[in-house]
Tab-separated table of C-alpha atoms and ligand atoms in Angstrom:
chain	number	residue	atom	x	y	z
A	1	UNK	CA	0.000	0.000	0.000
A	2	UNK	CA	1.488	3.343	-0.576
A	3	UNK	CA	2.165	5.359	2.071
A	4	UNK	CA	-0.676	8.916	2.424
A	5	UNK	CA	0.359	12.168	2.908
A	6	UNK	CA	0.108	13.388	6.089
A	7	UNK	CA	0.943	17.063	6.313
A	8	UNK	CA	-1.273	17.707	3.391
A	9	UNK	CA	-4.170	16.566	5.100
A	10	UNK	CA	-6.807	19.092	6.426
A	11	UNK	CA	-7.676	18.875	9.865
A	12	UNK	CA	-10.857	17.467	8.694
A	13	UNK	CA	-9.854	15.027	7.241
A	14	UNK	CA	-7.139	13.517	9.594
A	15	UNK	CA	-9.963	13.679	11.853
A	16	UNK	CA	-11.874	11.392	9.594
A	17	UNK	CA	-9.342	8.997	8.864
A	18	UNK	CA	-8.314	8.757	12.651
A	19	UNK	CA	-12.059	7.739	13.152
A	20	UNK	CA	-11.421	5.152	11.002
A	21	UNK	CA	-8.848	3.840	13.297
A	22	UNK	CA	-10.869	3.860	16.065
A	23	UNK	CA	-8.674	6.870	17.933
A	24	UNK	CA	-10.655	10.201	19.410
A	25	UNK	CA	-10.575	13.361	17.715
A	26	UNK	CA	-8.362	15.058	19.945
A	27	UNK	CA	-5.567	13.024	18.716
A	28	UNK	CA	-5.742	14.082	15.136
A	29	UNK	CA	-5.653	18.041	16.727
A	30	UNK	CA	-2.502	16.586	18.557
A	31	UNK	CA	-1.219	15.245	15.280
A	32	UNK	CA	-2.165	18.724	13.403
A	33	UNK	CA	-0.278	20.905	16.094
A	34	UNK	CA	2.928	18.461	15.798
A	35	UNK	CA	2.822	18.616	11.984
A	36	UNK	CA	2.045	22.232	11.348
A	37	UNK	CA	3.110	24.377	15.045
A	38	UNK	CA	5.584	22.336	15.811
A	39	UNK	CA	6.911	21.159	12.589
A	40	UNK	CA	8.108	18.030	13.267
A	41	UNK	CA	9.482	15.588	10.673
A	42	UNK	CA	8.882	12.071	12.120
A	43	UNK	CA	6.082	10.433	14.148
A	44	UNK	CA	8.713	9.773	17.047
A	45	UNK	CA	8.856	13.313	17.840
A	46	UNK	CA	4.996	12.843	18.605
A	47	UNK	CA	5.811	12.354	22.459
A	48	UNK	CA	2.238	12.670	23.658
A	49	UNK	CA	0.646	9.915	20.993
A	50	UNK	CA	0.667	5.836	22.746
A	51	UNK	CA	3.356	4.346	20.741
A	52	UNK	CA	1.048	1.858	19.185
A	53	UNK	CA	-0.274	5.045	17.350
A	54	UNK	CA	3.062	6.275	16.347
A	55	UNK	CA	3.788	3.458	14.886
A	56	UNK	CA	0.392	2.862	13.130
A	57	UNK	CA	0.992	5.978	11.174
A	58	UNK	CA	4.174	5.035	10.415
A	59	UNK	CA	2.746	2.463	8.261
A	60	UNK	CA	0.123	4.338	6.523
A	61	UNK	CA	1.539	7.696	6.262
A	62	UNK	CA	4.804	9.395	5.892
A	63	UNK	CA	5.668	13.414	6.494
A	64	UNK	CA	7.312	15.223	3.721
A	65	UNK	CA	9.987	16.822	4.715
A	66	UNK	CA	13.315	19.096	3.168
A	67	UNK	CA	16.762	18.564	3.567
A	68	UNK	CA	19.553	21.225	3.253
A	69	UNK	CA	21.154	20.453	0.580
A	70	UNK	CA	22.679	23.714	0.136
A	71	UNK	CA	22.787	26.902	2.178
A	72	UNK	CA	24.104	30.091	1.449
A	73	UNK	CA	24.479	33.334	3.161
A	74	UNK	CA	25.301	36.838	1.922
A	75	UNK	CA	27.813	38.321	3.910
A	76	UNK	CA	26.116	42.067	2.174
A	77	UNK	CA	22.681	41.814	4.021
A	78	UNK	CA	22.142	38.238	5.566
A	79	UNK	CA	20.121	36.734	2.987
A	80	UNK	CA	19.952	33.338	3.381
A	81	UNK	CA	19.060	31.394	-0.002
A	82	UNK	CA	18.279	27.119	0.539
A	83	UNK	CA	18.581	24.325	-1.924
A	84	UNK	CA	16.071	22.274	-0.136
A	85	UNK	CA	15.820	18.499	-1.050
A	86	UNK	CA	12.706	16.482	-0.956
A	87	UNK	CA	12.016	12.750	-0.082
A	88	UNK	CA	12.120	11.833	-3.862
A	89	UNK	CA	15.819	13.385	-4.072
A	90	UNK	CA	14.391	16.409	-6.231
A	91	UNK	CA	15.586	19.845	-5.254
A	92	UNK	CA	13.822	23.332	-5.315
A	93	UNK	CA	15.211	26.720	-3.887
A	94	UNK	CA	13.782	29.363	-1.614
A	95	UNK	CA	15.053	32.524	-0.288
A	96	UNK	CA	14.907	33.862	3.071
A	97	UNK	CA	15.188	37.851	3.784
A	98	UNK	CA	15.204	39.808	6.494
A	99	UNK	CA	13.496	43.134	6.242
A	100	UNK	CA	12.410	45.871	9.452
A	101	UNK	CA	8.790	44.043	9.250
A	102	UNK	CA	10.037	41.059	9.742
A	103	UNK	CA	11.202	37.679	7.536
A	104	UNK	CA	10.436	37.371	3.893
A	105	UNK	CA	10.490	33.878	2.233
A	106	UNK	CA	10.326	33.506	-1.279
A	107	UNK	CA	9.257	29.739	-1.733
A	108	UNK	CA	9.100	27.659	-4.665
A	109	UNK	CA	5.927	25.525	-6.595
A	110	UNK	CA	7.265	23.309	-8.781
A	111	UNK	CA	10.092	21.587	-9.698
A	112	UNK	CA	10.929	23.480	-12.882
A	113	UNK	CA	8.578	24.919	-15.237
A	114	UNK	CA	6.875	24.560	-18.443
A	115	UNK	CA	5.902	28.351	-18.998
A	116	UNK	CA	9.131	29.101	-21.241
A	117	UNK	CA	10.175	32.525	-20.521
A	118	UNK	CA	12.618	33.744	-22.506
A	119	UNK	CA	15.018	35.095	-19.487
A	120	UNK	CA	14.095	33.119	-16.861
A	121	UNK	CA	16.301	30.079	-15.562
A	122	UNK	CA	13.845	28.041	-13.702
A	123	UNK	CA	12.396	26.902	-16.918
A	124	UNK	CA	15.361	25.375	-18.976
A	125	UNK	CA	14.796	22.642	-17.916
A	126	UNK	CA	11.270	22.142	-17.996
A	127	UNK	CA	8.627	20.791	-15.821
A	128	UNK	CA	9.773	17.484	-13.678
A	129	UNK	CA	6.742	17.533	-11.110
A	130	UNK	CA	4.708	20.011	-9.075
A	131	UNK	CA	4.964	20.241	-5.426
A	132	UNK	CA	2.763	19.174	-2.982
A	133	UNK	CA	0.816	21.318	-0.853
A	134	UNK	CA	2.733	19.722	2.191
A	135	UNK	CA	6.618	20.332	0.110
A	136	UNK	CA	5.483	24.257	-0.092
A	137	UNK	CA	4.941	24.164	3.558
A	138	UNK	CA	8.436	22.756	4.949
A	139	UNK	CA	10.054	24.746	2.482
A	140	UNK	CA	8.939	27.420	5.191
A	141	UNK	CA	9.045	25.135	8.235
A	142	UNK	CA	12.437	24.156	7.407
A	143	UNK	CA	13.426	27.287	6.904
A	144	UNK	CA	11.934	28.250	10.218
A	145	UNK	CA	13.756	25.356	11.840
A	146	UNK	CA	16.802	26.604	10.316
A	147	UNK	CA	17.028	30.415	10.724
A	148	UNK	CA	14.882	29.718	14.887
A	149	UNK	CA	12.924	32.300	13.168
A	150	UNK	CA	9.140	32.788	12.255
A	151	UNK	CA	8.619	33.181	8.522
A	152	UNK	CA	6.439	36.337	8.557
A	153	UNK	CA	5.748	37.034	4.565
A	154	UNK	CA	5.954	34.275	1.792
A	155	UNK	CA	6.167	34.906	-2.039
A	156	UNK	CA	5.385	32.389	-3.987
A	157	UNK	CA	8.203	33.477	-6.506
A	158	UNK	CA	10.134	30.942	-6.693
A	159	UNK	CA	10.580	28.094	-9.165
A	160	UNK	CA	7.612	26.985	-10.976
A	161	UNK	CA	4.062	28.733	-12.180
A	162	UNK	CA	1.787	28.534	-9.000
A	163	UNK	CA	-1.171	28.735	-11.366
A	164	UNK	CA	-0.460	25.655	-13.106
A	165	UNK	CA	-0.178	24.250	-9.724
A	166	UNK	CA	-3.777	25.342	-9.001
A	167	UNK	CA	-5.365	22.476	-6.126
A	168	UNK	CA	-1.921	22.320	-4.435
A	169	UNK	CA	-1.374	25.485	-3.800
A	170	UNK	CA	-4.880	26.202	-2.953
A	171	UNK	CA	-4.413	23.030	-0.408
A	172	UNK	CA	-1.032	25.119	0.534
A	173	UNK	CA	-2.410	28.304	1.221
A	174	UNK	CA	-5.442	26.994	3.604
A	175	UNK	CA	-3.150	24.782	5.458
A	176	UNK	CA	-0.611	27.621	5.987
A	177	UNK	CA	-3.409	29.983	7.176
A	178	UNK	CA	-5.756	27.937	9.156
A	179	UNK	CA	-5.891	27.523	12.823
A	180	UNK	CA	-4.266	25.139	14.700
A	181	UNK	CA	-1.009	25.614	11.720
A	182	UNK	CA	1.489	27.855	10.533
A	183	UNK	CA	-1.402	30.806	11.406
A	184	UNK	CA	0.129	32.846	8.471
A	185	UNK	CA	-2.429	35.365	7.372
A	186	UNK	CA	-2.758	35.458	3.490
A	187	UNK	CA	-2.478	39.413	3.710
A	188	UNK	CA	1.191	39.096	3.896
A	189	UNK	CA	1.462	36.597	1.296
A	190	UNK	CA	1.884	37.339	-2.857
A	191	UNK	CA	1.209	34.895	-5.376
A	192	UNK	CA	2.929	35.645	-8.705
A	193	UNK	CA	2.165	34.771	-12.514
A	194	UNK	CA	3.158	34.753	-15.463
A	195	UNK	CA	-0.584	35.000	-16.940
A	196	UNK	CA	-2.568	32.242	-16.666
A	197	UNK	CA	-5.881	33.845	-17.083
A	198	UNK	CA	-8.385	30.970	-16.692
A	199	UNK	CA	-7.096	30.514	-13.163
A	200	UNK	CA	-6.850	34.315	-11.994
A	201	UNK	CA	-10.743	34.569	-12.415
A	202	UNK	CA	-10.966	31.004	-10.308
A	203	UNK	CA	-8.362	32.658	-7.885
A	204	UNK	CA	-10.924	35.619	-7.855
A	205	UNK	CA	-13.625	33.519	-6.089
A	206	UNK	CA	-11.482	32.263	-3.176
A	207	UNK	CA	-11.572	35.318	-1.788
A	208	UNK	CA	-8.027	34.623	0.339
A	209	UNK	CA	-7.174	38.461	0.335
A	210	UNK	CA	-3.774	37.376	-0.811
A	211	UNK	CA	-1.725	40.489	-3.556
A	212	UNK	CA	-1.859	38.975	-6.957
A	213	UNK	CA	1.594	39.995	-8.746
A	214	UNK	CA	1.350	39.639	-12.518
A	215	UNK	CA	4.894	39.328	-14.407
A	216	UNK	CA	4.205	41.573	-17.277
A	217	UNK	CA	7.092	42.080	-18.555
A	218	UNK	CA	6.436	44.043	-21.515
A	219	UNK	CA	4.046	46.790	-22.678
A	220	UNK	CA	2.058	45.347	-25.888
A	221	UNK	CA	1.880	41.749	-27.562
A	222	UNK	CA	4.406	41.874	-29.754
A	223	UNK	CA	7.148	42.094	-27.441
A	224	UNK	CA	5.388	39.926	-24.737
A	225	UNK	CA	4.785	37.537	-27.259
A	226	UNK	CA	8.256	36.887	-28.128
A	227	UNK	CA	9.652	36.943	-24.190
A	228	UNK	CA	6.792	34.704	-22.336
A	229	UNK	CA	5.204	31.660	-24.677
A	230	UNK	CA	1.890	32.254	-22.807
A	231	UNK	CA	1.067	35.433	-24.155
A	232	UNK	CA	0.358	33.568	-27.114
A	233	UNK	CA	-1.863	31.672	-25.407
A	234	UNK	CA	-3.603	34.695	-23.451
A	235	UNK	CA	-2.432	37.922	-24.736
A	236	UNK	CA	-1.983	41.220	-23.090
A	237	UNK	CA	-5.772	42.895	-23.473
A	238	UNK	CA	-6.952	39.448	-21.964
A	239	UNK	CA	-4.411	39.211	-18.738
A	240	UNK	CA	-5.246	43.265	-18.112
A	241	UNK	CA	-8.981	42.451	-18.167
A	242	UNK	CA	-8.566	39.141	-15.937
A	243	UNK	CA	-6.812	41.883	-13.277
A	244	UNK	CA	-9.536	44.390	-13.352
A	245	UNK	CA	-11.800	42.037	-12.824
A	246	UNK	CA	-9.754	40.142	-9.958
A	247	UNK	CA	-9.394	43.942	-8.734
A	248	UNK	CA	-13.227	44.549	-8.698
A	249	UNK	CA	-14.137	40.876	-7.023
A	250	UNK	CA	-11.031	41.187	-4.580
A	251	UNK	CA	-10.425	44.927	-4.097
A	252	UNK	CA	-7.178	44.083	-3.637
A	253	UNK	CA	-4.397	46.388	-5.367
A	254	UNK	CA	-2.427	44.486	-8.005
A	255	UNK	CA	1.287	44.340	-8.170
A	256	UNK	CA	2.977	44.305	-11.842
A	257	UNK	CA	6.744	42.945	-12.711
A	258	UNK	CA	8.799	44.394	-14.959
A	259	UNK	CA	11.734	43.092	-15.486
A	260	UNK	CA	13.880	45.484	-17.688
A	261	UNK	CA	15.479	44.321	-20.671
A	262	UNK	CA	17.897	46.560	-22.219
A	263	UNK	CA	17.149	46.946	-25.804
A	264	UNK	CA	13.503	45.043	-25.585
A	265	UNK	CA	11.567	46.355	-23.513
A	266	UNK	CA	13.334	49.563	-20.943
A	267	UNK	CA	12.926	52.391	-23.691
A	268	UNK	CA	10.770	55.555	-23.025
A	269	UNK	CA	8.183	54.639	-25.465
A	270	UNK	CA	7.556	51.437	-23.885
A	271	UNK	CA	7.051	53.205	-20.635
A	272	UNK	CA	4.328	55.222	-22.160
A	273	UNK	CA	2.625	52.454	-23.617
A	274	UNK	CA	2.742	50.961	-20.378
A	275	UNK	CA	1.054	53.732	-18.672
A	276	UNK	CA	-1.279	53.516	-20.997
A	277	UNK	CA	-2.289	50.092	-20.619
A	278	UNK	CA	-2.328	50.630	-16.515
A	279	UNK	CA	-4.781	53.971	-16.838
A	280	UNK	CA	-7.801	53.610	-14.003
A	281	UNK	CA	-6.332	50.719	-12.419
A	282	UNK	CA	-4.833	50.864	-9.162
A	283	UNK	CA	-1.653	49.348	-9.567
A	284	UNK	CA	2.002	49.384	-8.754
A	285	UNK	CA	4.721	48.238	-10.721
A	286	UNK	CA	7.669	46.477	-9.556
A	287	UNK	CA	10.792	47.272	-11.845
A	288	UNK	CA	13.107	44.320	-11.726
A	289	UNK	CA	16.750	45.433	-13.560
A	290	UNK	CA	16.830	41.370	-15.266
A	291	UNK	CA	19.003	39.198	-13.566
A	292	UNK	CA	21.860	37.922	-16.341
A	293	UNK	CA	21.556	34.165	-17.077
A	294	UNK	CA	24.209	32.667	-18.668
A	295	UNK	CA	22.265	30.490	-21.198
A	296	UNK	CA	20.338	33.380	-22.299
A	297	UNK	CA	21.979	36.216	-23.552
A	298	UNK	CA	19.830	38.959	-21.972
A	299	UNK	CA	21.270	41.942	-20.605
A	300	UNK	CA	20.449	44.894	-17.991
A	301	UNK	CA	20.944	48.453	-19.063
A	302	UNK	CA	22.963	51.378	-17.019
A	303	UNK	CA	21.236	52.378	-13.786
A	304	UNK	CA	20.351	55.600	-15.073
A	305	UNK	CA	17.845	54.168	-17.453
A	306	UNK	CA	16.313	52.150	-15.311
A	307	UNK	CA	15.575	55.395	-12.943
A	308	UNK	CA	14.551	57.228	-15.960
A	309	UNK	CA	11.922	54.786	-16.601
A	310	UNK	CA	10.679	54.700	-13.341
A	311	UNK	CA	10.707	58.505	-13.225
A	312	UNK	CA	8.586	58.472	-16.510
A	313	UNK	CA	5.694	55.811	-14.992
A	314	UNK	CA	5.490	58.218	-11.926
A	315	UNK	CA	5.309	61.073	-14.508
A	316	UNK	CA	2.724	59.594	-15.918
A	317	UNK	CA	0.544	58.545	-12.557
A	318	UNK	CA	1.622	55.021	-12.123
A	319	UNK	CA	3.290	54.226	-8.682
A	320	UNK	CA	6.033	52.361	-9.368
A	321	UNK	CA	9.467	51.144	-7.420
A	322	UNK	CA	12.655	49.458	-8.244
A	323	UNK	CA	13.356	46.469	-6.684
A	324	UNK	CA	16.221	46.514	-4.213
A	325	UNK	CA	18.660	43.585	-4.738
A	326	UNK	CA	18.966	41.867	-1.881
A	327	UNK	CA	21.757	38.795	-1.483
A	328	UNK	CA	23.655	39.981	-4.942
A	329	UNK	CA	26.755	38.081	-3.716
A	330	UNK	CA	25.087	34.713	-3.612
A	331	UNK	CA	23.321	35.120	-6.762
A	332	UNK	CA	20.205	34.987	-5.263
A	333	UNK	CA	17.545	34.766	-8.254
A	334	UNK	CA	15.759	31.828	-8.539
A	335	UNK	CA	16.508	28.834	-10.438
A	336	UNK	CA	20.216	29.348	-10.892
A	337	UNK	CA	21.530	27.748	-7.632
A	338	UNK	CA	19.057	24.226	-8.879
A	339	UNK	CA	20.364	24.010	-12.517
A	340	UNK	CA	24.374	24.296	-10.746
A	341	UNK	CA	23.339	21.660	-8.325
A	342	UNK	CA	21.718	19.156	-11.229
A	343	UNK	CA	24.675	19.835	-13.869
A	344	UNK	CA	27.377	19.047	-10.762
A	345	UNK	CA	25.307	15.714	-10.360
A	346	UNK	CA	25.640	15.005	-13.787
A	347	UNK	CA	29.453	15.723	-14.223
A	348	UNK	CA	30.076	13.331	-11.317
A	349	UNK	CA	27.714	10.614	-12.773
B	401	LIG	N1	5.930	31.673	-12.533
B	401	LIG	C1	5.663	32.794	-11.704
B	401	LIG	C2	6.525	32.903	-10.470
B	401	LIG	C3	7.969	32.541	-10.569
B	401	LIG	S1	9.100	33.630	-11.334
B	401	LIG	C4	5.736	34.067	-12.496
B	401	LIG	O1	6.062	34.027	-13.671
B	401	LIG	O2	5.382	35.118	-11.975
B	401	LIG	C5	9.283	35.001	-10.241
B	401	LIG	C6	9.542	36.304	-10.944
B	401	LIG	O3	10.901	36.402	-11.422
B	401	LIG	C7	8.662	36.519	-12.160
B	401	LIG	O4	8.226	37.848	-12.199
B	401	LIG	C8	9.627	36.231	-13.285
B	401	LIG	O5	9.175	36.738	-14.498
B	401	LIG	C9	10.886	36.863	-12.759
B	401	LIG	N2	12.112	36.471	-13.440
B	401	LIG	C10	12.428	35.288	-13.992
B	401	LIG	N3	13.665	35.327	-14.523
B	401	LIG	C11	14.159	36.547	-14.281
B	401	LIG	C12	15.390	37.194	-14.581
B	401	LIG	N4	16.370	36.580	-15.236
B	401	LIG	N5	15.528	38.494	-14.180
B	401	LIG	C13	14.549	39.127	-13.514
B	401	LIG	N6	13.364	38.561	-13.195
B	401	LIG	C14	13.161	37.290	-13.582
């Protein structure tokens, strides 16, 4: 029989398969609180369960959890950035920042992607598997564990599309919020997509209060087009409509990425056709100088166009920041730190 699991398991529904085994329903609360307050990562730790129960579960279920494989720290600001392993010896990243407000994790969804943008590293090499909702939630236990900190904003920014992901993270984002658990509220969370319009208007009706970020990217089709694969699948009119209506269900701001490409998509004009696209919609864009990936050839351009740009959006009445890079000494965009790890498994194979 293959082994359930656990951590992904509502309280609900623990309670109804502990029924099942003839145990009370305090016990699957117990169970809950080790999992998901205490984040344990094996039934043993589960000192208050009769050991006959312990080792019941053993058989049935087992607890996802994520190794260290990696672990580096920027000696410029502390940022801590993880190469987390799971039980099936696949690897993810996540990032861990400290801020005034408290501890920022950027967590990962999938292992790789299939979305295809252009500039982006987590996609190379394409989709292996999505997570489960109980991998996204020790990628911020473990890094709990590790740092003796809480986690006190995630971003789901990491590697993979969370939107083709759509039940797991869903399953994710209850279990990280509900009580009894992590207790994270979904206002200091941020989901981020490249477009996948179908799902924004079912993200819509959830009704989480989570901040949508859309990565943009670029200011009309054409250009999109040729950058991110799924424009072509849902262009730019359609993902601009999809916000304004998650912005009228939700009445929660949306957040726009921009990462600026020098010679595609940073020059004034497509700042104005930006604006233009933004007009009535509260909004603020992120401006992300791109992060250079060797296999792709794309390239950031001086500092002082990248301000000039930003200086032109404001101009122009849309609120918009540039991103401050946080752990540049450890490379600390997504997706990189993976592809090294897989191609140094390789060489030595
Ligand atoms: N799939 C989701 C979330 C993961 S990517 C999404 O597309 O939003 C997280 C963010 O990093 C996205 O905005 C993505 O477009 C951006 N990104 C990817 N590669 C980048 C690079 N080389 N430089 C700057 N931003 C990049």
């Amino acid at each position: 029989m293959e082994k359930q699991d656990i951590k992904s398991l509502f309280l609900e529904e623990l309670e109804e398969q502990l029924a099942a085994l003839n145990q009370p329903k305090f016990r699957a609360k117990q169970i809950f609180s080790w999992l998901h307050e205490k984040q344990v990562t094996s039934f043993e730790d589960m000192t208050n369960l009769p050991a006959a129960l312990r080792q019941s579960l053993k058989q049935q279920y087992y607890i996802a959890a994520a190794q260290i494989a990696r672990r580096l720290q920027s000696q410029l600001d502390g940022t801590v950035k993880y190469l987390f392993r799971f039980n099936d010896g696949n690897c993810v990243e996540a990032v861990l920042m400290k801020y005034k407000y408290g501890n920022s994790l950027c967590i990962s969804t999938q292992v790789g992607c299939r979305m295809g943008c252009k500039f982006c590293a987590s996609t190379l090499g394409g989709l292996v598997r999505s997570l489960t909702a109980s991998e996204m939630l020790e990628e911020i236990y473990a890094a709990t564990r590790d740092s003796g900190q809480r986690v006190s904003n995630v971003v789901l920014m990491g590697i993979g599309e969370p939107l083709d992901n759509y039940d797991n993270v869903l399953r994710f984002l209850k279990l990280l919020s509900m009580p009894g658990g992590y207790q994270l509220s979904l206002r200091h969370l941020s989901l981020s997509t490249c477009g996948v319009v179908d799902k924004i208007y079912q993200l819509a009706q959830e009704d989480l209060g989570l901040t949508l970020s859309i990565s943009l990217h670029a200011p009309n089709n054409e250009i999109r087009s040729q950058t991110m694969p799924v424009n072509q699948r849902w262009n730019v009119e359609e993902l601009v409509e999809a916000c304004r209506a998650y912005f009228a269900k939700t009445g929660r701001r949306i957040s726009f990425e921009y990462a600026l490409i020098e010679g595609v998509n940073d020059e004034p004009c497509h700042a104005r056709e930006l604006a233009q696209r933004l007009r009535g919609m509260p909004a603020h864009v992120n401006l992300i100088p791109v992060n250079p990936v060797k296999e792709r050839g794309f390239t950031r351009g001086p500092r002082k166009k990248i301000e000039a740009f930003q200086a032109q959006l404001e101009k122009l009445g849309v609120n918009a920041t540039i991103r401050r890079e946080l752990g540049a000494d450890i490379n600390a965009a997504c997706g990189q730190l993976r592809r090294e790890q897989a191609q140094e498994e390789e060489r030595r194979c």
